[in-house]
mmCIF file of C-alpha atoms in Angstrom:
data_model
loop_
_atom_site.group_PDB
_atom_site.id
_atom_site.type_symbol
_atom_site.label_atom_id
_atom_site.label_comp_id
_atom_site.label_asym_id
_atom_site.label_seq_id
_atom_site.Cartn_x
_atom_site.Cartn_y
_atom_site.Cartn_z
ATOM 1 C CA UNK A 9 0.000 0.000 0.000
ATOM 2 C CA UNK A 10 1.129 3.407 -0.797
ATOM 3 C CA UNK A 11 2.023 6.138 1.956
ATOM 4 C CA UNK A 12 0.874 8.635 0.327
ATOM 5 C CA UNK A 13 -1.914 8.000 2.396
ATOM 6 C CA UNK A 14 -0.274 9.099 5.285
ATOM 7 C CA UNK A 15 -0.091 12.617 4.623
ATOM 8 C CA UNK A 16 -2.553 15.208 6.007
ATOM 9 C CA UNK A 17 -5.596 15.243 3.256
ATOM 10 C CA UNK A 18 -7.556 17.558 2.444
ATOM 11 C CA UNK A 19 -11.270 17.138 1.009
ATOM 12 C CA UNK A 20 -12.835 19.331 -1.668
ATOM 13 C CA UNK A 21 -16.172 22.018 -0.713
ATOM 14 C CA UNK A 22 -18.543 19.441 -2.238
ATOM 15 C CA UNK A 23 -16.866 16.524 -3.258
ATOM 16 C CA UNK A 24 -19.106 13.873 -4.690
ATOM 17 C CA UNK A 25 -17.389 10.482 -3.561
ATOM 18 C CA UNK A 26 -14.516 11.457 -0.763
ATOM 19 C CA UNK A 27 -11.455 9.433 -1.192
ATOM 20 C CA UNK A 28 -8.106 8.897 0.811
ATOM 21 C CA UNK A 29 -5.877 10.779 -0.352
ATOM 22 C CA UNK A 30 -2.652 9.096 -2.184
ATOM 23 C CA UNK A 31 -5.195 8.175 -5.110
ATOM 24 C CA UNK A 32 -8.625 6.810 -5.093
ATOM 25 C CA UNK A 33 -9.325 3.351 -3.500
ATOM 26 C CA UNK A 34 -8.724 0.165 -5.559
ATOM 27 C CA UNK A 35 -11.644 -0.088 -8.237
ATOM 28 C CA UNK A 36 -13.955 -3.235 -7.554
ATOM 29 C CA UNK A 37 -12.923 -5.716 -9.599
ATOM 30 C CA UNK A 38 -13.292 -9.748 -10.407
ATOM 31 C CA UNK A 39 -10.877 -11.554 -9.027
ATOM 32 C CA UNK A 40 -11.565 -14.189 -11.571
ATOM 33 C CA UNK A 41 -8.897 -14.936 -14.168
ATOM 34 C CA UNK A 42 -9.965 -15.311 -17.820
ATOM 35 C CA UNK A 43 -6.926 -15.468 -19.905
ATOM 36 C CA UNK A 44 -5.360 -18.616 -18.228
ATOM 37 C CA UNK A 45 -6.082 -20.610 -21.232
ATOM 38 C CA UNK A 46 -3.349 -18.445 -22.981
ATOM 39 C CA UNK A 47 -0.672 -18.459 -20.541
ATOM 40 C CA UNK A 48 0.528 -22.054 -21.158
ATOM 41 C CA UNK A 49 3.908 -23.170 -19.006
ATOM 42 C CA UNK A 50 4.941 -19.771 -18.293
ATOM 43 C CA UNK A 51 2.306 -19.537 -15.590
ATOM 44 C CA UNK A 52 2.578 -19.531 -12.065
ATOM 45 C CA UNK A 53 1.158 -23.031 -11.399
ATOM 46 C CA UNK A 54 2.572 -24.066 -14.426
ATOM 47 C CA UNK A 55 2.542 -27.352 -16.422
ATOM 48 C CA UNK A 56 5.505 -29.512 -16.007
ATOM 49 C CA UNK A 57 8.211 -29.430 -19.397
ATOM 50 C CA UNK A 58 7.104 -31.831 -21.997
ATOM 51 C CA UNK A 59 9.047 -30.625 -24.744
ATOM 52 C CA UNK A 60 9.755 -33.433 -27.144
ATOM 53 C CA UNK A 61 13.640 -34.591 -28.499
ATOM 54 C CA UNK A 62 14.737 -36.129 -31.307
ATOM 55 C CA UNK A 63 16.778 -39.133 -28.826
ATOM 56 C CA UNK A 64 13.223 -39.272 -27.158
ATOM 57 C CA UNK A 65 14.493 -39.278 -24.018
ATOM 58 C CA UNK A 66 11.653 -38.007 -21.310
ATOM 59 C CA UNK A 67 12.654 -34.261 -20.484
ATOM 60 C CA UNK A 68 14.447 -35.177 -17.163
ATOM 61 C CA UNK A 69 16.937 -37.424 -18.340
ATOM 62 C CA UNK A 70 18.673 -35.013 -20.875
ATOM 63 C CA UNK A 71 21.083 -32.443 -20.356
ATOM 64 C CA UNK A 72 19.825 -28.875 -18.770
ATOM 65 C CA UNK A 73 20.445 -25.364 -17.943
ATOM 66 C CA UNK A 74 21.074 -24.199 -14.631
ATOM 67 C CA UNK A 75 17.619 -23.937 -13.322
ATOM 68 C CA UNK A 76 15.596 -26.441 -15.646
ATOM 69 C CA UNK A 77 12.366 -25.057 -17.083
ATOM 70 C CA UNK A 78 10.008 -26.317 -13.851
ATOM 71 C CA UNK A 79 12.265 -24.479 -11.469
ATOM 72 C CA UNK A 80 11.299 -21.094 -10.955
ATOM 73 C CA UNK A 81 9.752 -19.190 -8.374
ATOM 74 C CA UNK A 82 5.824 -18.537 -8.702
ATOM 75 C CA UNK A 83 4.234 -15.254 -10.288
ATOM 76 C CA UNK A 84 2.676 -13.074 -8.348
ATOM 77 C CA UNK A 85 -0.678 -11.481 -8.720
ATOM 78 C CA UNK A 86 -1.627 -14.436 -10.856
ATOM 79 C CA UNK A 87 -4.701 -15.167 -9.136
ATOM 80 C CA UNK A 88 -5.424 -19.333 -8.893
ATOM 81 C CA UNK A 89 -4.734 -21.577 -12.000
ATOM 82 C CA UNK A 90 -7.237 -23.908 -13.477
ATOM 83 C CA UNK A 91 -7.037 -27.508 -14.059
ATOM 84 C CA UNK A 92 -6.020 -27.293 -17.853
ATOM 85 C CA UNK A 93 -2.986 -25.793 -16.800
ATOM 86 C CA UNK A 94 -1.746 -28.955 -15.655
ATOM 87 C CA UNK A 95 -0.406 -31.668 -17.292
ATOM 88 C CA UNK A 96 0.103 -34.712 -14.811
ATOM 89 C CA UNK A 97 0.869 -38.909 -15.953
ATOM 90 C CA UNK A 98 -0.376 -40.412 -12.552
ATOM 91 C CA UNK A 99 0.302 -43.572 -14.527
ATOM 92 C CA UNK A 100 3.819 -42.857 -15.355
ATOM 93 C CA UNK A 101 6.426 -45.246 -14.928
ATOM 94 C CA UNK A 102 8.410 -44.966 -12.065
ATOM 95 C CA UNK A 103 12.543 -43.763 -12.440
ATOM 96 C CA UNK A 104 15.121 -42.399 -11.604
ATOM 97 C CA UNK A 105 19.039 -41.845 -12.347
ATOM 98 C CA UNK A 106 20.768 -38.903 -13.715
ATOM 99 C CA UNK A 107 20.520 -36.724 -16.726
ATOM 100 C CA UNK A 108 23.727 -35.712 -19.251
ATOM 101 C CA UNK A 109 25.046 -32.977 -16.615
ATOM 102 C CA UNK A 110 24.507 -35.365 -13.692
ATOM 103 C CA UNK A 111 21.788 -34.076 -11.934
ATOM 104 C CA UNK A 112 19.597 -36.057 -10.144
ATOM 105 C CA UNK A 113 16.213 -36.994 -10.487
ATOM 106 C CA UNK A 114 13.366 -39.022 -9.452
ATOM 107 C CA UNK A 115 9.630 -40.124 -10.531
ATOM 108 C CA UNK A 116 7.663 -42.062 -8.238
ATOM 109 C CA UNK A 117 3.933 -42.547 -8.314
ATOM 110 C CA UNK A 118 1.257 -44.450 -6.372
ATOM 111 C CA UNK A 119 -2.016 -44.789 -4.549
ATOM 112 C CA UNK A 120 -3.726 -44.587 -0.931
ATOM 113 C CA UNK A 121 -6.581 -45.514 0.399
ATOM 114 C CA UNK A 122 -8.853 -45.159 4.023
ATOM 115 C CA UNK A 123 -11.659 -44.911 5.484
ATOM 116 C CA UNK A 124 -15.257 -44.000 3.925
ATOM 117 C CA UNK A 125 -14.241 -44.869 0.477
ATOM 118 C CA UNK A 126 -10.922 -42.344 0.483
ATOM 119 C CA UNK A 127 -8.512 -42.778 -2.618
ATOM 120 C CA UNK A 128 -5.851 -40.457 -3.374
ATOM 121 C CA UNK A 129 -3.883 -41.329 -6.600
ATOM 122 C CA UNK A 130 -0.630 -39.431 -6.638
ATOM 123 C CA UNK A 131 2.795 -39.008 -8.008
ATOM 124 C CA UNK A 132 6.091 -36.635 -7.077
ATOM 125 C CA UNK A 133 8.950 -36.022 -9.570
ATOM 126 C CA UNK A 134 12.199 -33.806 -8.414
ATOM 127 C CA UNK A 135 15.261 -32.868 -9.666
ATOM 128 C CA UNK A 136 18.382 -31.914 -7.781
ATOM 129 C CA UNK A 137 21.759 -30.352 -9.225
ATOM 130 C CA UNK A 138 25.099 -32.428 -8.707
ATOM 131 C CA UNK A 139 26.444 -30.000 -6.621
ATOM 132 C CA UNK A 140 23.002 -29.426 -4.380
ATOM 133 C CA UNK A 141 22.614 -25.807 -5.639
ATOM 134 C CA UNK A 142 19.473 -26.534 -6.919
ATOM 135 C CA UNK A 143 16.276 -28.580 -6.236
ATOM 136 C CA UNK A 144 12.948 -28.722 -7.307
ATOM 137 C CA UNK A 145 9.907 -31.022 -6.387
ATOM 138 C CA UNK A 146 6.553 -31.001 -7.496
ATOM 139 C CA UNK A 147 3.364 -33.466 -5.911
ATOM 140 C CA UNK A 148 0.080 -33.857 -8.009
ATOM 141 C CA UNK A 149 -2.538 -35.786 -6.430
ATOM 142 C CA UNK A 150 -6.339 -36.258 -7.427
ATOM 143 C CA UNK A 151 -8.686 -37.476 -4.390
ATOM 144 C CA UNK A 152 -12.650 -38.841 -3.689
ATOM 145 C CA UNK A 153 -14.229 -40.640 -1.150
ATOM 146 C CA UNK A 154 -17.682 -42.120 -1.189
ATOM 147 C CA UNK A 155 -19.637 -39.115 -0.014
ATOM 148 C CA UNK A 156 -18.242 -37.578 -3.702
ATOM 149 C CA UNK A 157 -15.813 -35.383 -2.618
ATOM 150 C CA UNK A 158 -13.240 -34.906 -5.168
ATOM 151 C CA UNK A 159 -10.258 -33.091 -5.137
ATOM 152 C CA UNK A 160 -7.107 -32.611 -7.839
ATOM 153 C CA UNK A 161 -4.028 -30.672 -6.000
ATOM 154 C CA UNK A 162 -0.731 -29.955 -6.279
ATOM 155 C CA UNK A 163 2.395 -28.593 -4.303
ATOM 156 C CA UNK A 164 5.929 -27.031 -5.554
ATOM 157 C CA UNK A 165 8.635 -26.075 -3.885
ATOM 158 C CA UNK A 166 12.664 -25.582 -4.901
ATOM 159 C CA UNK A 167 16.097 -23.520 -3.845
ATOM 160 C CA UNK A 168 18.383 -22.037 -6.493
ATOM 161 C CA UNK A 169 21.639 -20.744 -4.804
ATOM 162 C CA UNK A 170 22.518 -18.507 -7.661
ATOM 163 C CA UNK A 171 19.726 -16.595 -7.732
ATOM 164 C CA UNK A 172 19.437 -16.237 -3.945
ATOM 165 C CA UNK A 173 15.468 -17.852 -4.314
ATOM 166 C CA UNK A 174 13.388 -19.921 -2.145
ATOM 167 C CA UNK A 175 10.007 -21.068 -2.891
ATOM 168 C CA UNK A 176 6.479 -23.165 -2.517
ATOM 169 C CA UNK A 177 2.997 -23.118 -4.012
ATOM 170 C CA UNK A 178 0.265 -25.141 -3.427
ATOM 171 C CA UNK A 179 -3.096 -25.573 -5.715
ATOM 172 C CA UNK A 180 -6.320 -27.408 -4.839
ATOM 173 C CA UNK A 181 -9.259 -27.236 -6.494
ATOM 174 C CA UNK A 182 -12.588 -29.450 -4.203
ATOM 175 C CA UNK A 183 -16.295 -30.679 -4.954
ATOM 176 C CA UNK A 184 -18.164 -31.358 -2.511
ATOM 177 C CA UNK A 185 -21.205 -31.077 -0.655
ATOM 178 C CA UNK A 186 -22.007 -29.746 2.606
ATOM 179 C CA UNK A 187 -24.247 -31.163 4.983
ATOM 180 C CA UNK A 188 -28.358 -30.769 4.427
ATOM 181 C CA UNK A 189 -30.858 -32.197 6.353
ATOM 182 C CA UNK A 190 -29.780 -34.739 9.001
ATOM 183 C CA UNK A 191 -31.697 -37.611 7.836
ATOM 184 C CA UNK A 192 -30.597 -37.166 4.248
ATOM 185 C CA UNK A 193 -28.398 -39.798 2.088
ATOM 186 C CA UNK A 194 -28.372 -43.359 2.790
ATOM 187 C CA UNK A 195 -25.283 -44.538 3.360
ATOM 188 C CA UNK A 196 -22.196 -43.774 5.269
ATOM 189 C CA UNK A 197 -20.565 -40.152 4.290
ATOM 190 C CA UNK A 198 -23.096 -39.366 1.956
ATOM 191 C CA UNK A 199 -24.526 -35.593 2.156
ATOM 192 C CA UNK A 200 -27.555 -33.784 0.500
ATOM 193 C CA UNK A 201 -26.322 -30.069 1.176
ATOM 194 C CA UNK A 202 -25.771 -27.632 -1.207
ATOM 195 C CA UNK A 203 -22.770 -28.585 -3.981
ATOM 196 C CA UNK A 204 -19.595 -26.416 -3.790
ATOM 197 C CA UNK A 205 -16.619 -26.232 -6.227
ATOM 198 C CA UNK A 206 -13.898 -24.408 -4.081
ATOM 199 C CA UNK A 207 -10.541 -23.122 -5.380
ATOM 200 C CA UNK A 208 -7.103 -22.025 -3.358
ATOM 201 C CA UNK A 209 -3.447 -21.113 -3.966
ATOM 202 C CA UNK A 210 -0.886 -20.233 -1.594
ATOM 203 C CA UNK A 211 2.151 -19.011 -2.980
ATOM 204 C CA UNK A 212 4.983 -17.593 -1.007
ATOM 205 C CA UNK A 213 8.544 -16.525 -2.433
ATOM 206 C CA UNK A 214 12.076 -15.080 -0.685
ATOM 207 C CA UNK A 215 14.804 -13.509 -3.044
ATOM 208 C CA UNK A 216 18.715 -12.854 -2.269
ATOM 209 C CA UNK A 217 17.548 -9.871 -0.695
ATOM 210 C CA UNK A 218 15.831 -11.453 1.732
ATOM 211 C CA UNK A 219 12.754 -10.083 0.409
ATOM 212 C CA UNK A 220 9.566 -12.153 0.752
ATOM 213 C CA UNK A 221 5.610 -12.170 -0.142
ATOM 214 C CA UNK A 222 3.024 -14.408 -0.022
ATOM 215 C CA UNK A 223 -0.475 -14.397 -1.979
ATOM 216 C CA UNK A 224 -3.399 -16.742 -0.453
ATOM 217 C CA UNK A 225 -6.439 -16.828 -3.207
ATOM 218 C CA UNK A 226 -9.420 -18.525 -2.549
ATOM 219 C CA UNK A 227 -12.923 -19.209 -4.736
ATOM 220 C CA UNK A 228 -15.908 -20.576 -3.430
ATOM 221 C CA UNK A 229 -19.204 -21.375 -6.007
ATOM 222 C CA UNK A 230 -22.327 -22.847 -4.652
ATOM 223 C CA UNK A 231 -25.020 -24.116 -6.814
ATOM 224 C CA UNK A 232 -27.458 -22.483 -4.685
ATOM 225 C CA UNK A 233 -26.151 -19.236 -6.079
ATOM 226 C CA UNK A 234 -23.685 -17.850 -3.905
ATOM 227 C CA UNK A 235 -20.148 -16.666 -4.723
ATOM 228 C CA UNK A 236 -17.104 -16.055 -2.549
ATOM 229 C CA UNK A 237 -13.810 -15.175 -3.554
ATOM 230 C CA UNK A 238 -11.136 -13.346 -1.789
ATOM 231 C CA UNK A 239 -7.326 -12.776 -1.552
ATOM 232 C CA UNK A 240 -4.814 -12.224 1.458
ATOM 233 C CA UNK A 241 -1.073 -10.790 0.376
ATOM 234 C CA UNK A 242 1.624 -9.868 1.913
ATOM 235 C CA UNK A 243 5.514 -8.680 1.605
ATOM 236 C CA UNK A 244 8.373 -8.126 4.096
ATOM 237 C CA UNK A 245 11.628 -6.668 3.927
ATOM 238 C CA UNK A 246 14.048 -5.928 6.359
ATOM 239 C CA UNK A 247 11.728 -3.748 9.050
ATOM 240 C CA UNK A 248 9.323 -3.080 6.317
ATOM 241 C CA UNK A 249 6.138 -4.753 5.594
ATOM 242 C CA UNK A 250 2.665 -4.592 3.980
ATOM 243 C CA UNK A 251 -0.404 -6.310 4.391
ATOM 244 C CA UNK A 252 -3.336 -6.170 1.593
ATOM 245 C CA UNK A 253 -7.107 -7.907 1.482
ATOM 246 C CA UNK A 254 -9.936 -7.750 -0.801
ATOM 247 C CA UNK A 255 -12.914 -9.850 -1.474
ATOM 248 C CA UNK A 256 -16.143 -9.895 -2.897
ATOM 249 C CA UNK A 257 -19.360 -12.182 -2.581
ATOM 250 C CA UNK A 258 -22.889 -12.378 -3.591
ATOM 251 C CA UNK A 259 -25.721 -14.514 -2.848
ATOM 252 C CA UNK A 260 -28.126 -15.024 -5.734
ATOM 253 C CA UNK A 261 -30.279 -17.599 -4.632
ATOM 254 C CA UNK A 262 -33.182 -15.312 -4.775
ATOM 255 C CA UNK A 263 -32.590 -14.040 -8.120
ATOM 256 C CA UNK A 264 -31.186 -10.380 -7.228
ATOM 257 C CA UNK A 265 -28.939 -10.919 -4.376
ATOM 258 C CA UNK A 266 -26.556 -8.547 -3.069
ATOM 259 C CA UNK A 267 -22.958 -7.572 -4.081
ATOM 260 C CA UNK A 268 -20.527 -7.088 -1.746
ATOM 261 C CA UNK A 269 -16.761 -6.161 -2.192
ATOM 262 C CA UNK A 270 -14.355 -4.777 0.427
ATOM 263 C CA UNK A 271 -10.582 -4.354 0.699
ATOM 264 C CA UNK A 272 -8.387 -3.606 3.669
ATOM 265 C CA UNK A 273 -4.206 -2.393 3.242
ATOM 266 C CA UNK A 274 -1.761 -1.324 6.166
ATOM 267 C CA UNK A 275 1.664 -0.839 6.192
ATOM 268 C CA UNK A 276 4.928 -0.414 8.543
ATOM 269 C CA UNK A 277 8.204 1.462 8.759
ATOM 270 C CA UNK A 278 9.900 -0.419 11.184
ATOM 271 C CA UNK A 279 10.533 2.564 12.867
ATOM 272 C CA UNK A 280 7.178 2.775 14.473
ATOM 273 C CA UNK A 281 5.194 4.474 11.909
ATOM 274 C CA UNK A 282 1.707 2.602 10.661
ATOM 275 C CA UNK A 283 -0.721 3.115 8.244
ATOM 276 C CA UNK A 284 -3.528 1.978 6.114
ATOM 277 C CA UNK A 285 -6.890 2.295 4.361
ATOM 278 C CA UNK A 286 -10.148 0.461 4.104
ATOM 279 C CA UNK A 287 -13.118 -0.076 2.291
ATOM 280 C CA UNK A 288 -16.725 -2.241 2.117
ATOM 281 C CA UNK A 289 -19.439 -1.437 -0.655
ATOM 282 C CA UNK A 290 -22.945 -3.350 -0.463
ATOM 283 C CA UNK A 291 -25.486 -2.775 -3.656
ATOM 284 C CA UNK A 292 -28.726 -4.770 -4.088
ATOM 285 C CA UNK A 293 -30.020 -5.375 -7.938
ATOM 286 C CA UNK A 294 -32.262 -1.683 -7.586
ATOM 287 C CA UNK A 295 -28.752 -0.099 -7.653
ATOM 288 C CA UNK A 296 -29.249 1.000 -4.035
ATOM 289 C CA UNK A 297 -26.438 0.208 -1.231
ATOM 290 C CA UNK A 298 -23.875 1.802 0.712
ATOM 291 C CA UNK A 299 -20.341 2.249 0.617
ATOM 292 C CA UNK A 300 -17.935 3.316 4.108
ATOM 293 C CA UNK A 301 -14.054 3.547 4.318
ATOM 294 C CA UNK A 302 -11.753 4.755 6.645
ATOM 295 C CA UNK A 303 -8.138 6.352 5.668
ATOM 296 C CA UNK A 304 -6.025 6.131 9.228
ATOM 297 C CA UNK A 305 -1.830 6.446 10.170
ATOM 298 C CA UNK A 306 -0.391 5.826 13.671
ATOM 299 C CA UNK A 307 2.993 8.039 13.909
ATOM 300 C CA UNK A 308 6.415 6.411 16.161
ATOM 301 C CA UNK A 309 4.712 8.637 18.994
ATOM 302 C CA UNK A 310 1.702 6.646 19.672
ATOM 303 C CA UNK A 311 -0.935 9.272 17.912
ATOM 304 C CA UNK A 312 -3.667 8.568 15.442
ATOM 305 C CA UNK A 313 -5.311 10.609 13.103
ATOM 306 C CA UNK A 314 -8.100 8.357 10.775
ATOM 307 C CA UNK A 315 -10.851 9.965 8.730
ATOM 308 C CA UNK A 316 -14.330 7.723 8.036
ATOM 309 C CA UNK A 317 -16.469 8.583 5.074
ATOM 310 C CA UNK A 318 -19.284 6.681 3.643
ATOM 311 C CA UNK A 319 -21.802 7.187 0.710
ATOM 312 C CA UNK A 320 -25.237 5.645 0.546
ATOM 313 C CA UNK A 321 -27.322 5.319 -2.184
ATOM 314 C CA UNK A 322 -31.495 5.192 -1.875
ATOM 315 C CA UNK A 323 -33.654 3.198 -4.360
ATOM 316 C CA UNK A 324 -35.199 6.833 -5.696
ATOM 317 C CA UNK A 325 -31.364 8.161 -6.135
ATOM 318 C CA UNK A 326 -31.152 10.071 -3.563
ATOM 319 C CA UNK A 327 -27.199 10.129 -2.417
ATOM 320 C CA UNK A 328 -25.966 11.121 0.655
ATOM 321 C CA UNK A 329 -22.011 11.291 1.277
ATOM 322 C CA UNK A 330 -21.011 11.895 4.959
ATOM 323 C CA UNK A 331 -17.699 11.630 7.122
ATOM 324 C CA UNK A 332 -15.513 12.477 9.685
ATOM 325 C CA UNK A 333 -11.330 12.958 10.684
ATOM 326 C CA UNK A 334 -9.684 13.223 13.664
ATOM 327 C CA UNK A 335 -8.220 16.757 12.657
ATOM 328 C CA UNK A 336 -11.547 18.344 12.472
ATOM 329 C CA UNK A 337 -13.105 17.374 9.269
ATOM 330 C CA UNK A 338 -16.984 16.880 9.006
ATOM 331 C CA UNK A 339 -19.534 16.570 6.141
ATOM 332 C CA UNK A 340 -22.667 15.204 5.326
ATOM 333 C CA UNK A 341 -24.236 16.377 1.809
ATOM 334 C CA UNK A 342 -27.556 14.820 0.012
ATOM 335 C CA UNK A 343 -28.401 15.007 -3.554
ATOM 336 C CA UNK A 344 -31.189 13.788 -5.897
ATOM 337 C CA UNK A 345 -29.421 11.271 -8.957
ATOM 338 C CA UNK A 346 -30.907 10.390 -11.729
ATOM 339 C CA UNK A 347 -32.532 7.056 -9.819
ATOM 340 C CA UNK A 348 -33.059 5.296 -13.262
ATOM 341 C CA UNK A 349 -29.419 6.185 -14.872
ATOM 342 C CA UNK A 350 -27.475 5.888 -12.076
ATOM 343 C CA UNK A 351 -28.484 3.175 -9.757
ATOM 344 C CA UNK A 352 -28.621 1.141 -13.078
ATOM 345 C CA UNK A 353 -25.039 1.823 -13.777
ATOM 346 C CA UNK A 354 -24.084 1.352 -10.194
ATOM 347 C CA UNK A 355 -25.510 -2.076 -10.392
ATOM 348 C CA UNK A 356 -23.411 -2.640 -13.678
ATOM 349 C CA UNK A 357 -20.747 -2.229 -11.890
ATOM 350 C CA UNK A 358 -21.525 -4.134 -8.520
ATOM 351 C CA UNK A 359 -22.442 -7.365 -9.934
ATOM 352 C CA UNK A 360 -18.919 -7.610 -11.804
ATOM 353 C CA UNK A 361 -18.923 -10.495 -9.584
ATOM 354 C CA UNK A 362 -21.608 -12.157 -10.986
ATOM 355 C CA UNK A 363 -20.642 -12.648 -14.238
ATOM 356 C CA UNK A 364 -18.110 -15.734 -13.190
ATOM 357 C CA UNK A 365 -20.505 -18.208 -11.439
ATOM 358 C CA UNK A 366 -21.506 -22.217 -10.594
ATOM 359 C CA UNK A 367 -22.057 -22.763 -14.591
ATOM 360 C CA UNK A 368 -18.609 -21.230 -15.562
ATOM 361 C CA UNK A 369 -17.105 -23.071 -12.319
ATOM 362 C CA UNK A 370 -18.337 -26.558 -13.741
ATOM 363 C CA UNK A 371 -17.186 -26.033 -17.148
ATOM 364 C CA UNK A 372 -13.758 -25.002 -15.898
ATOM 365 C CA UNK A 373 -13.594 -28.574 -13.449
ATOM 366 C CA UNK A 374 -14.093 -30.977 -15.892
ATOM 367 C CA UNK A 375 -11.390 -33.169 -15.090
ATOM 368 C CA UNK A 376 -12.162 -32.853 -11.690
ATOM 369 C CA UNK A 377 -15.695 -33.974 -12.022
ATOM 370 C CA UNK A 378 -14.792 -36.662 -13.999
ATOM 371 C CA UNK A 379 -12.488 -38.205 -11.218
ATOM 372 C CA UNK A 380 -14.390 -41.950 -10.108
ATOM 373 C CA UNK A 381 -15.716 -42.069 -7.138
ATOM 374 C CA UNK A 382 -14.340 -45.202 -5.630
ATOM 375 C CA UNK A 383 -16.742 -48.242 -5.562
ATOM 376 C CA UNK A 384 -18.533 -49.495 -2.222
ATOM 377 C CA UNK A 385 -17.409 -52.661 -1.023
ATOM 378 C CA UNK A 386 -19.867 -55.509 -1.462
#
């Protein structure tokens, strides 16, 4: 988060929409990503080198740069992968050995089962440099039980001493279905709640510098209509750090559920100095709602100065801004909007997050879906 916020703002006569100063808050926004289908290995999650060669040797067994083509740090800001992005053989043959340049590596592969029906097919392939200045290992596993859970993961982690990094990611992407009515299913594990697909990443990264961050995304769809999806980042270096959260949700199980979106960002010096900003907006499908924020900084001495400010929006268009600061500030304004024009185009905007939902979840899961669920015993 920027500082900028930290300096001693100043609001205009009759500004419309009051904002922290150091720009305007973050825009709402999907957290959805829709161009993943274009981003091929380069992504964060990745999918593991396949390149062909003319001694058709698997990719692990020839000769390599440095930091082979799986072993890089993740990306940040690249939101949560989906499932075509990965390319996993949990029927590949198990090996190991090493390649021209005598690095190691390994390929092992294999299944578990438990209680209620649980399966978890799953294989691990890693590489490590000669002289242990590199390493890399990846798990993929794909999991169901008999109450038809299902679950594909994965998990990544690796060291390169030349470039000073140090990494791990993990992926998981669930169905399943939460718990209805007590006396519903008829058998052991089963449930007759509502179905969820839910999606996560947690990536976390540390340079030469000794600079770190880590990004946890999460999605949740329901097929009763609701939609949660949210983000939690952070960064460190030295004595200086930053913290940043947004989200967004709607429940549209009615047909016109609300939209809600909200972000929260503070920061430190190291030196004793803390600040931040914060925001939550609520519209319902007749484009009325509210929005509040606060803008606040804590100085090395111990003293706070924050300043609130909210804007509500009626049905009829009628908008009232209001707020508040610690130095003195105060307003509260009400105007009439154009009701039809502008609650329309604040609705627009507010259900952003609806346009990524249960259908497009299912389309994107297909492989998931399609995982067996394991048969009963007789």
């Amino acid at each position: 988060p920027t500082r900028a916020a930290a300096s001693t703002p100043r609001l205009a006569p009759k500004q419309r929409r009051p904002r922290p100063r150091g720009g305007a808050p973050p825009q709402p926004r999907s957290l959805v990503r829709r161009d993943v289908a274009s981003r091929g290995s380069a992504n964060d999650e990745g999918t593991d080198a396949d390149d062909k060669d003319p001694s058709g040797r698997p990719p692990a067994e020839r000769s390599s740069p440095r930091v082979p083509g799986g072993t890089r740090p993740p990306e940040r800001g690249t939101g949560i992968a989906r499932e075509f992005d990965m390319i996993v053989d949990f029927d590949a043959e198990e090996r190991g050995g090493t390649d021209d340049d005598g690095n190691a590596f390994f390929s092992k592969s294999g299944v578990d089962t438990g209680d209620g029906g649980y399966r978890c097919r799953w294989t691990v392939t890693g590489r490590t440099a000669e002289d242990g200045t590199w390493e890399y290992r990846a798990t993929h596993w794909e999991k169901a039980d008999w109450s038809g859970y299902k679950e594909l993961g994965a998990e990544k982690s690796g060291f390169d001493d030349a470039s000073g990094d140090t990494w791990w990611e993990t992926w998981r992407q669930v169905y399943r279905r939460e718990n209805g009515d007590a006396s519903g299913g008829d058998g052991p594990g089963e449930r007759d709640g509502p179905a969820l697909i839910e999606r996560s990443a947690d990536k976390w990264a540390r340079d030469e510098h000794k600079k770190e961050w880590q990004e946890k995304w999460w999605e949740r769809y329901s097929d009763a209509g609701s939609v949660e999806r949210g983000v939690e980042k952070s960064g460190r270096q030295g004595v200086q750090a930053w913290w940043e959260k947004w989200g967004e949700q709607r429940d549209d199980s009615d047909g016109g559920g609300d939209v809600i979106k909200w972000t929260d960002k503070w920061a430190e010096n190291g030196a004793g100095t803390r600040w931040g900003d914060k925001w939550e907006e609520r519209f319902g499908a007749d484009g009325s709602g509210k929005k509040v924020g606060e803008t606040w900084r804590v100085n090395a001495g111990g003293e706070r100065w924050s300043r609130t400010w909210g804007e509500s929006v009626g049905s009829d268009g009628e908008i009232r801004t209001y707020g508040q600061s610690t130095s003195g500030e105060q307003w509260d304004t009400t105007e009439q909007g154009n009701s039809s024009r502008d609650n329309s185009s604040r609705w627009e905007d507010a259900k952003e997050a609806a346009e990524y939902g249960w259908e497009q979840a299912v389309a994107d899961s297909t492989r998931m879906l399609a995982i067996e669920t394991p048969p009963r015993e007789k």
